[in-house]
PDB file of C-alpha atoms and ligand atoms in Angstrom:
ATOM      1  CA  UNK E 937     -18.186  12.879 -21.557  1.00 38.00           C
ATOM      2  CA  UNK E 938     -16.167  15.869 -21.560  1.00 40.00           C
ATOM      3  CA  UNK E 939     -12.933  16.110 -20.333  1.00 40.00           C
ATOM      4  CA  UNK E 940     -14.225  18.815 -17.485  1.00 42.00           C
ATOM      5  CA  UNK E 941     -16.792  15.915 -16.280  1.00 45.00           C
ATOM      6  CA  UNK E 942     -14.222  13.572 -16.236  1.00 45.00           C
ATOM      7  CA  UNK E 943     -11.906  15.628 -14.396  1.00 49.00           C
ATOM      8  CA  UNK E 944     -14.972  16.431 -12.039  1.00 48.00           C
ATOM      9  CA  UNK E 945     -15.421  12.571 -11.709  1.00 54.00           C
ATOM     10  CA  UNK E 946     -11.840  11.726 -10.880  1.00 55.00           C
ATOM     11  CA  UNK E 947     -11.157  14.203  -8.394  1.00 53.00           C
ATOM     12  CA  UNK E 948     -14.508  13.175  -6.665  1.00 54.00           C
ATOM     13  CA  UNK E 949     -13.355   9.483  -6.631  1.00 60.00           C
ATOM     14  CA  UNK E 950     -10.058  10.446  -5.318  1.00 61.00           C
ATOM     15  CA  UNK E 951     -11.722  12.460  -2.256  1.00 62.00           C
ATOM     16  CA  UNK E 952     -13.537   9.396  -1.197  1.00 74.00           C
ATOM     17  CA  UNK E 953     -10.838   7.187  -1.123  1.00 79.00           C
ATOM     18  CA  UNK E 954      -8.992   8.626   1.626  1.00 78.00           C
ATOM     19  CA  UNK E 955     -12.338   9.272   3.914  1.00 80.00           C
ATOM     20  CA  UNK E 956     -13.158   5.153   3.145  1.00 85.00           C
ATOM     21  CA  UNK E 957      -9.889   4.137   4.569  1.00 89.00           C
ATOM     22  CA  UNK E 958     -10.797   5.474   7.872  1.00 90.00           C
ATOM     23  CA  UNK E 959     -14.026   3.667   8.191  1.00 88.00           C
ATOM     24  CA  UNK E 960     -12.676   0.428   6.755  1.00 89.00           C
ATOM     25  CA  UNK E 961      -9.415   0.625   9.186  1.00 89.00           C
ATOM     26  CA  UNK E 962     -12.075   1.136  12.335  1.00 89.00           C
ATOM     27  CA  UNK E 963     -13.925  -1.875  11.514  1.00 88.00           C
ATOM     28  CA  UNK E 964     -10.855  -3.999  11.197  1.00 88.00           C
ATOM     29  CA  UNK E 965      -9.249  -2.854  14.528  1.00 87.00           C
ATOM     30  CA  UNK E 966     -12.598  -3.538  16.048  1.00 87.00           C
ATOM     31  CA  UNK E 967     -12.744  -7.000  14.820  1.00 87.00           C
ATOM     32  CA  UNK E 968      -9.090  -7.382  15.675  1.00 85.00           C
ATOM     33  CA  UNK E 969      -9.923  -6.741  19.389  1.00 82.00           C
ATOM     34  CA  UNK E 970      -7.719  -5.341  22.099  1.00 80.00           C
ATOM     35  CA  UNK E 971      -6.594  -6.900  25.239  1.00 81.00           C
ATOM     36  CA  UNK E 972      -7.677  -3.740  27.251  1.00 82.00           C
ATOM     37  CA  UNK E 973      -4.204  -4.128  29.095  1.00 90.00           C
ATOM     38  CA  UNK E 974      -2.248  -0.729  28.896  1.00 92.00           C
ATOM     39  CA  UNK E 975       1.639  -0.653  29.672  1.00 95.00           C
ATOM     40  CA  UNK E 976       1.365   2.246  31.419  1.00 97.00           C
ATOM     41  CA  UNK E 977       5.562   2.653  31.462  1.00 98.00           C
ATOM     42  CA  UNK E 978       5.687   2.101  27.670  1.00 98.00           C
ATOM     43  CA  UNK E 979       2.659   4.838  26.888  1.00 97.00           C
ATOM     44  CA  UNK E 980       4.794   7.415  29.244  1.00 98.00           C
ATOM     45  CA  UNK E 981       7.811   6.906  27.197  1.00 98.00           C
ATOM     46  CA  UNK E 982       6.455   7.113  23.554  1.00 98.00           C
ATOM     47  CA  UNK E 983       3.803   9.861  24.407  1.00 98.00           C
ATOM     48  CA  UNK E 984       6.194  11.480  26.589  1.00 98.00           C
ATOM     49  CA  UNK E 985       8.986  11.574  23.693  1.00 98.00           C
ATOM     50  CA  UNK E 986       6.320  12.355  20.937  1.00 98.00           C
ATOM     51  CA  UNK E 987       5.116  15.507  22.837  1.00 98.00           C
ATOM     52  CA  UNK E 988       9.014  16.518  23.695  1.00 98.00           C
ATOM     53  CA  UNK E 989       9.508  16.301  19.879  1.00 98.00           C
ATOM     54  CA  UNK E 990       6.982  18.610  18.977  1.00 98.00           C
ATOM     55  CA  UNK E 991       8.170  20.950  21.799  1.00 98.00           C
ATOM     56  CA  UNK E 992      11.728  20.866  20.336  1.00 98.00           C
ATOM     57  CA  UNK E 993      10.525  21.790  17.213  1.00 98.00           C
ATOM     58  CA  UNK E 994       8.573  24.787  18.417  1.00 98.00           C
ATOM     59  CA  UNK E 995      11.691  26.054  20.068  1.00 98.00           C
ATOM     60  CA  UNK E 996      14.053  25.229  17.700  1.00 98.00           C
ATOM     61  CA  UNK E 997      12.065  26.905  14.844  1.00 98.00           C
ATOM     62  CA  UNK E 998      10.590  29.442  16.876  1.00 98.00           C
ATOM     63  CA  UNK E 999       7.231  28.493  15.586  1.00 98.00           C
ATOM     64  CA  UNK E1000       4.437  31.664  16.267  1.00 98.00           C
ATOM     65  CA  UNK E1001       1.355  31.645  17.063  1.00 98.00           C
ATOM     66  CA  UNK E1002       0.124  32.024  13.676  1.00 98.00           C
ATOM     67  CA  UNK E1003       1.681  28.766  12.576  1.00 98.00           C
ATOM     68  CA  UNK E1004       0.611  27.042  15.570  1.00 98.00           C
ATOM     69  CA  UNK E1005      -3.160  27.961  15.046  1.00 98.00           C
ATOM     70  CA  UNK E1006      -2.683  26.819  11.213  1.00 98.00           C
ATOM     71  CA  UNK E1007      -1.322  23.464  12.664  1.00 98.00           C
ATOM     72  CA  UNK E1008      -4.220  23.198  14.967  1.00 98.00           C
ATOM     73  CA  UNK E1009      -6.763  23.790  12.292  1.00 98.00           C
ATOM     74  CA  UNK E1010      -4.687  21.311   9.756  1.00 98.00           C
ATOM     75  CA  UNK E1011      -5.029  18.447  12.669  1.00 98.00           C
ATOM     76  CA  UNK E1012      -8.805  19.059  12.975  1.00 98.00           C
ATOM     77  CA  UNK E1013      -9.181  19.113   9.324  1.00 98.00           C
ATOM     78  CA  UNK E1014      -7.525  15.756   9.295  1.00 97.00           C
ATOM     79  CA  UNK E1015      -9.653  14.005  11.076  1.00 96.00           C
ATOM     80  CA  UNK E1016     -13.199  15.748   9.528  1.00 96.00           C
ATOM     81  CA  UNK E1017     -11.684  14.299   6.320  1.00 96.00           C
ATOM     82  CA  UNK E1018     -11.198  10.826   7.362  1.00 95.00           C
ATOM     83  CA  UNK E1019      -7.525  11.003   6.349  1.00 96.00           C
ATOM     84  CA  UNK E1020      -5.458   9.702   9.373  1.00 97.00           C
ATOM     85  CA  UNK E1021      -5.007   6.507   7.630  1.00 96.00           C
ATOM     86  CA  UNK E1022      -3.742   8.255   4.772  1.00 96.00           C
ATOM     87  CA  UNK E1023      -1.567  10.823   6.515  1.00 98.00           C
ATOM     88  CA  UNK E1024       0.270   7.754   8.945  1.00 98.00           C
ATOM     89  CA  UNK E1025       0.776   5.351   6.122  1.00 98.00           C
ATOM     90  CA  UNK E1026       2.029   7.884   3.834  1.00 98.00           C
ATOM     91  CA  UNK E1027       4.594   9.599   6.189  1.00 98.00           C
ATOM     92  CA  UNK E1028       4.891   7.363   9.138  1.00 98.00           C
ATOM     93  CA  UNK E1029       4.400   3.354   8.098  1.00 98.00           C
ATOM     94  CA  UNK E1030       7.577   2.760   6.572  1.00 98.00           C
ATOM     95  CA  UNK E1031       9.741   3.504   9.812  1.00 98.00           C
ATOM     96  CA  UNK E1032       7.359   1.162  11.566  1.00 98.00           C
ATOM     97  CA  UNK E1033       7.491  -1.418   8.916  1.00 98.00           C
ATOM     98  CA  UNK E1034      11.595  -0.951   8.663  1.00 98.00           C
ATOM     99  CA  UNK E1035      11.569  -1.758  12.732  1.00 98.00           C
ATOM    100  CA  UNK E1036       9.040  -4.503  12.671  1.00 97.00           C
ATOM    101  CA  UNK E1037      11.058  -6.747   9.527  1.00 97.00           C
ATOM    102  CA  UNK E1038      14.665  -5.650  10.431  1.00 97.00           C
ATOM    103  CA  UNK E1039      15.536  -9.324  11.123  1.00 96.00           C
ATOM    104  CA  UNK E1040      14.088 -10.954   8.536  1.00 97.00           C
ATOM    105  CA  UNK E1041      16.240 -13.263   6.131  1.00 97.00           C
ATOM    106  CA  UNK E1042      13.592 -13.872   3.640  1.00 98.00           C
ATOM    107  CA  UNK E1043      12.502 -11.369   0.815  1.00 98.00           C
ATOM    108  CA  UNK E1044      11.863  -7.834   1.734  1.00 98.00           C
ATOM    109  CA  UNK E1045       8.743  -6.266   2.456  1.00 98.00           C
ATOM    110  CA  UNK E1046       7.269  -2.860   2.465  1.00 98.00           C
ATOM    111  CA  UNK E1047       4.153  -0.977   3.935  1.00 98.00           C
ATOM    112  CA  UNK E1048       0.580  -2.042   3.746  1.00 98.00           C
ATOM    113  CA  UNK E1049      -0.889   1.270   2.978  1.00 98.00           C
ATOM    114  CA  UNK E1050      -4.468   2.280   3.381  1.00 96.00           C
ATOM    115  CA  UNK E1051      -6.148   0.036   0.999  1.00 96.00           C
ATOM    116  CA  UNK E1052      -6.057  -3.321   1.729  1.00 97.00           C
ATOM    117  CA  UNK E1053      -9.193  -5.716   2.349  1.00 96.00           C
ATOM    118  CA  UNK E1054      -9.116  -9.140   3.494  1.00 95.00           C
ATOM    119  CA  UNK E1055     -11.442 -11.875   2.218  1.00 96.00           C
ATOM    120  CA  UNK E1056     -10.541 -11.170  -1.690  1.00 98.00           C
ATOM    121  CA  UNK E1057     -12.141 -14.018  -3.926  1.00 98.00           C
ATOM    122  CA  UNK E1058      -9.749 -16.934  -4.129  1.00 98.00           C
ATOM    123  CA  UNK E1059      -8.487 -18.046  -7.198  1.00 98.00           C
ATOM    124  CA  UNK E1060      -6.446 -20.981  -8.806  1.00 97.00           C
ATOM    125  CA  UNK E1061      -2.544 -20.809  -8.817  1.00 97.00           C
ATOM    126  CA  UNK E1062      -2.588 -19.598 -12.413  1.00 97.00           C
ATOM    127  CA  UNK E1063      -6.072 -17.406 -12.432  1.00 98.00           C
ATOM    128  CA  UNK E1064      -7.037 -14.044 -13.618  1.00 98.00           C
ATOM    129  CA  UNK E1065      -7.689 -11.488 -10.903  1.00 98.00           C
ATOM    130  CA  UNK E1066     -11.325  -9.950 -11.271  1.00 98.00           C
ATOM    131  CA  UNK E1067     -11.633  -7.391 -13.459  1.00 98.00           C
ATOM    132  CA  UNK E1068     -13.855  -5.609 -15.949  1.00 97.00           C
ATOM    133  CA  UNK E1069     -14.416  -7.074 -19.346  1.00 95.00           C
ATOM    134  CA  UNK E1070     -13.115  -3.821 -21.156  1.00 93.00           C
ATOM    135  CA  UNK E1071     -10.644  -3.463 -17.969  1.00 97.00           C
ATOM    136  CA  UNK E1072      -8.211  -0.833 -19.557  1.00 97.00           C
ATOM    137  CA  UNK E1073      -4.183  -1.284 -19.320  1.00 96.00           C
ATOM    138  CA  UNK E1074      -1.347  -3.371 -20.437  1.00 96.00           C
ATOM    139  CA  UNK E1075      -2.245  -7.553 -19.848  1.00 97.00           C
ATOM    140  CA  UNK E1076       0.315  -8.279 -17.090  1.00 98.00           C
ATOM    141  CA  UNK E1077       1.363 -11.826 -16.123  1.00 98.00           C
ATOM    142  CA  UNK E1078       2.987 -12.257 -12.867  1.00 98.00           C
ATOM    143  CA  UNK E1079       4.946 -15.513 -12.122  1.00 97.00           C
ATOM    144  CA  UNK E1080       7.076 -17.181  -9.536  1.00 98.00           C
ATOM    145  CA  UNK E1081       7.669 -19.425  -6.516  1.00 98.00           C
ATOM    146  CA  UNK E1082       6.732 -19.173  -2.840  1.00 98.00           C
ATOM    147  CA  UNK E1083      10.005 -20.533  -1.146  1.00 98.00           C
ATOM    148  CA  UNK E1084      11.367 -20.861   2.436  1.00 98.00           C
ATOM    149  CA  UNK E1085      14.495 -19.490   3.325  1.00 98.00           C
ATOM    150  CA  UNK E1086      16.056 -22.842   3.050  1.00 97.00           C
ATOM    151  CA  UNK E1087      14.828 -23.016  -0.603  1.00 97.00           C
ATOM    152  CA  UNK E1088      11.877 -25.519  -0.266  1.00 97.00           C
ATOM    153  CA  UNK E1089       8.973 -24.772  -2.049  1.00 98.00           C
ATOM    154  CA  UNK E1090       5.933 -24.074  -0.136  1.00 98.00           C
ATOM    155  CA  UNK E1091       2.674 -25.667  -1.767  1.00 96.00           C
ATOM    156  CA  UNK E1092      -0.539 -24.210  -0.670  1.00 88.00           C
ATOM    157  CA  UNK E1093       1.043 -21.044  -0.127  1.00 98.00           C
ATOM    158  CA  UNK E1094      -1.672 -18.103  -0.626  1.00 98.00           C
ATOM    159  CA  UNK E1095      -1.081 -14.532  -2.215  1.00 98.00           C
ATOM    160  CA  UNK E1096      -3.425 -11.822  -1.715  1.00 98.00           C
ATOM    161  CA  UNK E1097      -2.910  -9.135  -4.179  1.00 98.00           C
ATOM    162  CA  UNK E1098      -4.504  -5.819  -4.777  1.00 98.00           C
ATOM    163  CA  UNK E1099      -3.707  -2.819  -7.062  1.00 98.00           C
ATOM    164  CA  UNK E1100      -5.284   0.206  -8.558  1.00 97.00           C
ATOM    165  CA  UNK E1101      -6.633   0.216 -11.842  1.00 96.00           C
ATOM    166  CA  UNK E1102      -5.159   2.172 -14.851  1.00 94.00           C
ATOM    167  CA  UNK E1103      -6.639   5.569 -13.770  1.00 93.00           C
ATOM    168  CA  UNK E1104      -4.910   4.868 -10.244  1.00 93.00           C
ATOM    169  CA  UNK E1105      -8.237   3.710  -8.165  1.00 94.00           C
ATOM    170  CA  UNK E1106      -8.709   1.090  -5.787  1.00 96.00           C
ATOM    171  CA  UNK E1107     -12.224  -0.893  -5.590  1.00 97.00           C
ATOM    172  CA  UNK E1108     -13.949  -0.460  -2.701  1.00 95.00           C
ATOM    173  CA  UNK E1109     -12.251   3.033  -2.012  1.00 93.00           C
ATOM    174  CA  UNK E1110     -13.508   4.909  -5.200  1.00 92.00           C
ATOM    175  CA  UNK E1111     -17.105   4.573  -6.159  1.00 92.00           C
ATOM    176  CA  UNK E1112     -18.247   2.968  -9.569  1.00 94.00           C
ATOM    177  CA  UNK E1113     -15.568  -0.072  -9.487  1.00 96.00           C
ATOM    178  CA  UNK E1114     -16.965  -4.023  -9.041  1.00 97.00           C
ATOM    179  CA  UNK E1115     -16.581  -4.807  -5.532  1.00 97.00           C
ATOM    180  CA  UNK E1116     -13.301  -7.036  -6.040  1.00 98.00           C
ATOM    181  CA  UNK E1117     -11.975  -5.731  -8.880  1.00 98.00           C
ATOM    182  CA  UNK E1118      -8.293  -6.074  -9.156  1.00 98.00           C
ATOM    183  CA  UNK E1119      -8.275  -7.984  -5.665  1.00 98.00           C
ATOM    184  CA  UNK E1120      -7.660 -11.529  -5.502  1.00 98.00           C
ATOM    185  CA  UNK E1121      -6.242 -14.335  -3.333  1.00 98.00           C
ATOM    186  CA  UNK E1122      -4.117 -16.871  -5.404  1.00 98.00           C
ATOM    187  CA  UNK E1123      -3.648 -20.209  -4.101  1.00 98.00           C
ATOM    188  CA  UNK E1124      -0.260 -21.621  -5.014  1.00 98.00           C
ATOM    189  CA  UNK E1125       0.141 -24.950  -6.867  1.00 98.00           C
ATOM    190  CA  UNK E1126       1.752 -28.057  -5.306  1.00 97.00           C
ATOM    191  CA  UNK E1127       5.332 -26.660  -6.017  1.00 98.00           C
ATOM    192  CA  UNK E1128       4.546 -23.435  -4.558  1.00 98.00           C
ATOM    193  CA  UNK E1129       4.276 -21.652  -7.986  1.00 98.00           C
ATOM    194  CA  UNK E1130       1.888 -18.957  -9.179  1.00 98.00           C
ATOM    195  CA  UNK E1131       1.116 -17.256 -12.368  1.00 98.00           C
ATOM    196  CA  UNK E1132      -1.275 -14.110 -11.990  1.00 98.00           C
ATOM    197  CA  UNK E1133      -3.122 -12.856 -14.882  1.00 98.00           C
ATOM    198  CA  UNK E1134      -3.765  -9.000 -14.295  1.00 98.00           C
ATOM    199  CA  UNK E1135      -3.209  -5.479 -16.008  1.00 98.00           C
ATOM    200  CA  UNK E1136      -0.078  -3.164 -15.013  1.00 96.00           C
ATOM    201  CA  UNK E1137      -1.647  -0.552 -12.544  1.00 94.00           C
ATOM    202  CA  UNK E1138      -1.045   2.951 -13.330  1.00 89.00           C
ATOM    203  CA  UNK E1139       1.132   5.547 -11.081  1.00 90.00           C
ATOM    204  CA  UNK E1140      -0.865   6.696  -8.035  1.00 88.00           C
ATOM    205  CA  UNK E1141      -1.413  10.082  -7.002  1.00 92.00           C
ATOM    206  CA  UNK E1142      -2.509  10.061  -3.249  1.00 92.00           C
ATOM    207  CA  UNK E1143      -6.015  12.210  -2.976  1.00 91.00           C
ATOM    208  CA  UNK E1144      -5.195  15.836  -3.214  1.00 93.00           C
ATOM    209  CA  UNK E1145      -8.735  17.504  -2.210  1.00 94.00           C
ATOM    210  CA  UNK E1146      -8.585  16.683   1.685  1.00 97.00           C
ATOM    211  CA  UNK E1147      -6.003  18.090   4.359  1.00 98.00           C
ATOM    212  CA  UNK E1148      -3.215  15.756   3.161  1.00 97.00           C
ATOM    213  CA  UNK E1149      -3.275  17.411  -0.361  1.00 97.00           C
ATOM    214  CA  UNK E1150      -3.556  20.290   1.421  1.00 97.00           C
ATOM    215  CA  UNK E1151      -0.245  19.827   3.191  1.00 98.00           C
ATOM    216  CA  UNK E1152       1.560  18.765  -0.027  1.00 98.00           C
ATOM    217  CA  UNK E1153       0.506  21.995  -1.796  1.00 97.00           C
ATOM    218  CA  UNK E1154       1.172  24.413   1.023  1.00 97.00           C
ATOM    219  CA  UNK E1155       4.776  22.474   1.499  1.00 98.00           C
ATOM    220  CA  UNK E1156       5.474  22.440  -2.500  1.00 98.00           C
ATOM    221  CA  UNK E1157       5.737  18.906  -2.352  1.00 97.00           C
ATOM    222  CA  UNK E1158       4.129  16.249  -4.923  1.00 97.00           C
ATOM    223  CA  UNK E1159       1.289  13.663  -4.354  1.00 97.00           C
ATOM    224  CA  UNK E1160       2.849  10.676  -6.603  1.00 97.00           C
ATOM    225  CA  UNK E1161       3.522   7.100  -5.715  1.00 97.00           C
ATOM    226  CA  UNK E1162       5.055   5.203  -8.608  1.00 97.00           C
ATOM    227  CA  UNK E1163       2.966   2.360  -9.949  1.00 97.00           C
ATOM    228  CA  UNK E1164       3.084  -0.589  -7.793  1.00 98.00           C
ATOM    229  CA  UNK E1165       1.058  -3.855  -6.736  1.00 98.00           C
ATOM    230  CA  UNK E1166       0.451  -4.835  -3.364  1.00 98.00           C
ATOM    231  CA  UNK E1167       1.159  -8.435  -1.912  1.00 98.00           C
ATOM    232  CA  UNK E1168       0.232 -10.146   1.423  1.00 98.00           C
ATOM    233  CA  UNK E1169       2.216 -14.058   0.954  1.00 98.00           C
ATOM    234  CA  UNK E1170       1.152 -16.584   3.671  1.00 97.00           C
ATOM    235  CA  UNK E1171       2.315 -20.097   3.884  1.00 98.00           C
ATOM    236  CA  UNK E1172       1.705 -22.463   7.056  1.00 96.00           C
ATOM    237  CA  UNK E1173       4.366 -22.202   9.542  1.00 96.00           C
ATOM    238  CA  UNK E1174       5.993 -18.973   8.040  1.00 98.00           C
ATOM    239  CA  UNK E1175       5.605 -15.341   8.474  1.00 98.00           C
ATOM    240  CA  UNK E1176       3.444 -13.392   6.563  1.00 98.00           C
ATOM    241  CA  UNK E1177       5.088 -11.055   4.262  1.00 98.00           C
ATOM    242  CA  UNK E1178       3.453  -7.822   3.243  1.00 98.00           C
ATOM    243  CA  UNK E1179       4.931  -6.219   0.126  1.00 98.00           C
ATOM    244  CA  UNK E1180       4.783  -4.097  -3.004  1.00 98.00           C
ATOM    245  CA  UNK E1181       6.517  -4.476  -6.205  1.00 98.00           C
ATOM    246  CA  UNK E1182       7.648  -1.480  -8.641  1.00 98.00           C
ATOM    247  CA  UNK E1183       8.333  -1.036 -12.408  1.00 97.00           C
ATOM    248  CA  UNK E1184      11.580   0.138 -13.599  1.00 97.00           C
ATOM    249  CA  UNK E1185      11.644   3.648 -14.985  1.00 96.00           C
ATOM    250  CA  UNK E1186       8.679   4.928 -13.258  1.00 96.00           C
ATOM    251  CA  UNK E1187       9.372   8.611 -12.642  1.00 95.00           C
ATOM    252  CA  UNK E1188       8.567   8.566  -8.893  1.00 96.00           C
ATOM    253  CA  UNK E1189      10.491   5.570  -7.874  1.00 97.00           C
ATOM    254  CA  UNK E1190      13.168   7.583  -6.389  1.00 97.00           C
ATOM    255  CA  UNK E1191      10.936  10.132  -4.709  1.00 96.00           C
ATOM    256  CA  UNK E1192       7.741   7.954  -3.580  1.00 98.00           C
ATOM    257  CA  UNK E1193       5.597  10.079  -1.142  1.00 98.00           C
ATOM    258  CA  UNK E1194       5.445   7.402   0.949  1.00 98.00           C
ATOM    259  CA  UNK E1195       8.966   6.178   1.190  1.00 98.00           C
ATOM    260  CA  UNK E1196       8.129   2.393   0.434  1.00 98.00           C
ATOM    261  CA  UNK E1197      10.345   1.853  -2.573  1.00 98.00           C
ATOM    262  CA  UNK E1198      13.290  -0.714  -1.921  1.00 98.00           C
ATOM    263  CA  UNK E1199      15.806  -1.785  -4.687  1.00 97.00           C
ATOM    264  CA  UNK E1200      14.753  -5.654  -4.156  1.00 98.00           C
ATOM    265  CA  UNK E1201      11.037  -4.638  -4.814  1.00 98.00           C
ATOM    266  CA  UNK E1202      11.915  -3.772  -8.530  1.00 98.00           C
ATOM    267  CA  UNK E1203      10.197  -6.123 -11.253  1.00 98.00           C
ATOM    268  CA  UNK E1204      11.837  -6.552 -14.483  1.00 97.00           C
ATOM    269  CA  UNK E1205       8.791  -6.803 -16.983  1.00 98.00           C
ATOM    270  CA  UNK E1206       9.609  -8.297 -20.531  1.00 98.00           C
ATOM    271  CA  UNK E1207       7.228  -8.694 -23.560  1.00 98.00           C
ATOM    272  CA  UNK E1208       5.144 -11.666 -23.196  1.00 97.00           C
ATOM    273  CA  UNK E1209       5.883 -14.078 -25.800  1.00 96.00           C
ATOM    274  CA  UNK E1210       2.643 -16.028 -25.631  1.00 93.00           C
ATOM    275  CA  UNK E1211       0.039 -13.347 -25.505  1.00 94.00           C
ATOM    276  CA  UNK E1212      -0.302  -9.688 -25.560  1.00 96.00           C
ATOM    277  CA  UNK E1213       1.148  -7.228 -23.186  1.00 97.00           C
ATOM    278  CA  UNK E1214       4.049  -8.174 -20.504  1.00 98.00           C
ATOM    279  CA  UNK E1215       5.159 -10.859 -17.805  1.00 98.00           C
ATOM    280  CA  UNK E1216       7.154 -11.056 -15.098  1.00 98.00           C
ATOM    281  CA  UNK E1217       9.031 -13.465 -12.540  1.00 98.00           C
ATOM    282  CA  UNK E1218       9.361 -12.767  -9.106  1.00 98.00           C
ATOM    283  CA  UNK E1219       9.501 -15.408  -6.066  1.00 98.00           C
ATOM    284  CA  UNK E1220       8.773 -14.651  -2.167  1.00 98.00           C
ATOM    285  CA  UNK E1221      10.993 -16.166   0.334  1.00 98.00           C
ATOM    286  CA  UNK E1222       9.390 -16.670   3.565  1.00 98.00           C
ATOM    287  CA  UNK E1223      11.245 -16.963   7.196  1.00 98.00           C
ATOM    288  CA  UNK E1224       9.896 -19.626   9.324  1.00 97.00           C
ATOM    289  CA  UNK E1225       7.483 -18.530  12.204  1.00 95.00           C
ATOM    290  CA  UNK E1226       9.059 -17.911  15.488  1.00 89.00           C
TER     291      UNK E1226
HETATM  292  C1  MBD G 167      -1.388   3.794  -1.517  1.00 87.13           C
HETATM  293  O1  MBD G 167      -2.135   2.968  -2.754  1.00 87.13           O
HETATM  294  C2  MBD G 167      -0.739   3.416  -0.971  1.00 87.13           C
HETATM  295  O2  MBD G 167      -0.119   2.139  -1.326  1.00 87.13           O
HETATM  296  C3  MBD G 167      -0.106   4.191   0.166  1.00 87.13           C
HETATM  297  C4  MBD G 167       1.289   3.542   0.450  1.00 87.13           C
HETATM  298  C5  MBD G 167      -0.339   5.284   0.428  1.00 87.13           C
HETATM  299  C6  MBD G 167      -1.909   5.779  -0.066  1.00 87.13           C
HETATM  300  C7  MBD G 167      -2.165   5.221  -1.266  1.00 87.13           C
HETATM  301 FE1   FE G 168      -1.422   1.372  -3.181  1.00 87.13          FE
END
């Protein structure tokens, strides 16, 4: 394969990823169902404030008709490209997550992002995540314990893990990958322990071909997220944690486009004394259900 056709393939895959997230989100939202009850006072307050913030911006910045029409065209394109989940999860979800989890005592979490899928294959506490036989990347062992805030181990905890491959692609959002590649649900042992075998993901560039990429280009920003692994950790009678963990030294730890890095979420990988690659230890501390 020539370098050019490789680039074309990578570009096409990335473009699909943003759009696929729209369809997946719509399916999940439909399954979750809605009560159909509208809190008119709350909608009045939130929508009213959002509209006022935009009007204030127009006045403060003396926005021109040219700018207004460029904004309108861009909003239309975000929808056409299926990039609303991407846009919202990159530029807004971090504040929603901060509000939602402000009073937790256990481990810090961070945003879910657009590429979570439920129902990944269930694996033993020390299993290997589904991957291709020749999956590129540094072998990576991730081990630790799930505990409650009072320090008790939580046997039967489940850790859902999903991450990008060595080129930055997520299975089911980029074509050509096995269905559950680098996605798995690990069941902790009787001591709440887990030992996950996977590969180190690569730094991730959000798709640049669609409306979000157009905004990034026009504003002179960059499209990078540091390399990360996503988790959802569940245990009976405890609150779910949604998190992401990061690697020290990544060039984008301090300027993640999705503003989702926190100092508590940094891993400490070491050479693995028992096998090729690296290992790291990280414990999850869960708050009791309220
Ligand atoms: C990702 O992989 C991601 O985690 C987020 C938050 C946004 C876009 C792509
Ligand atoms: Fe991600």
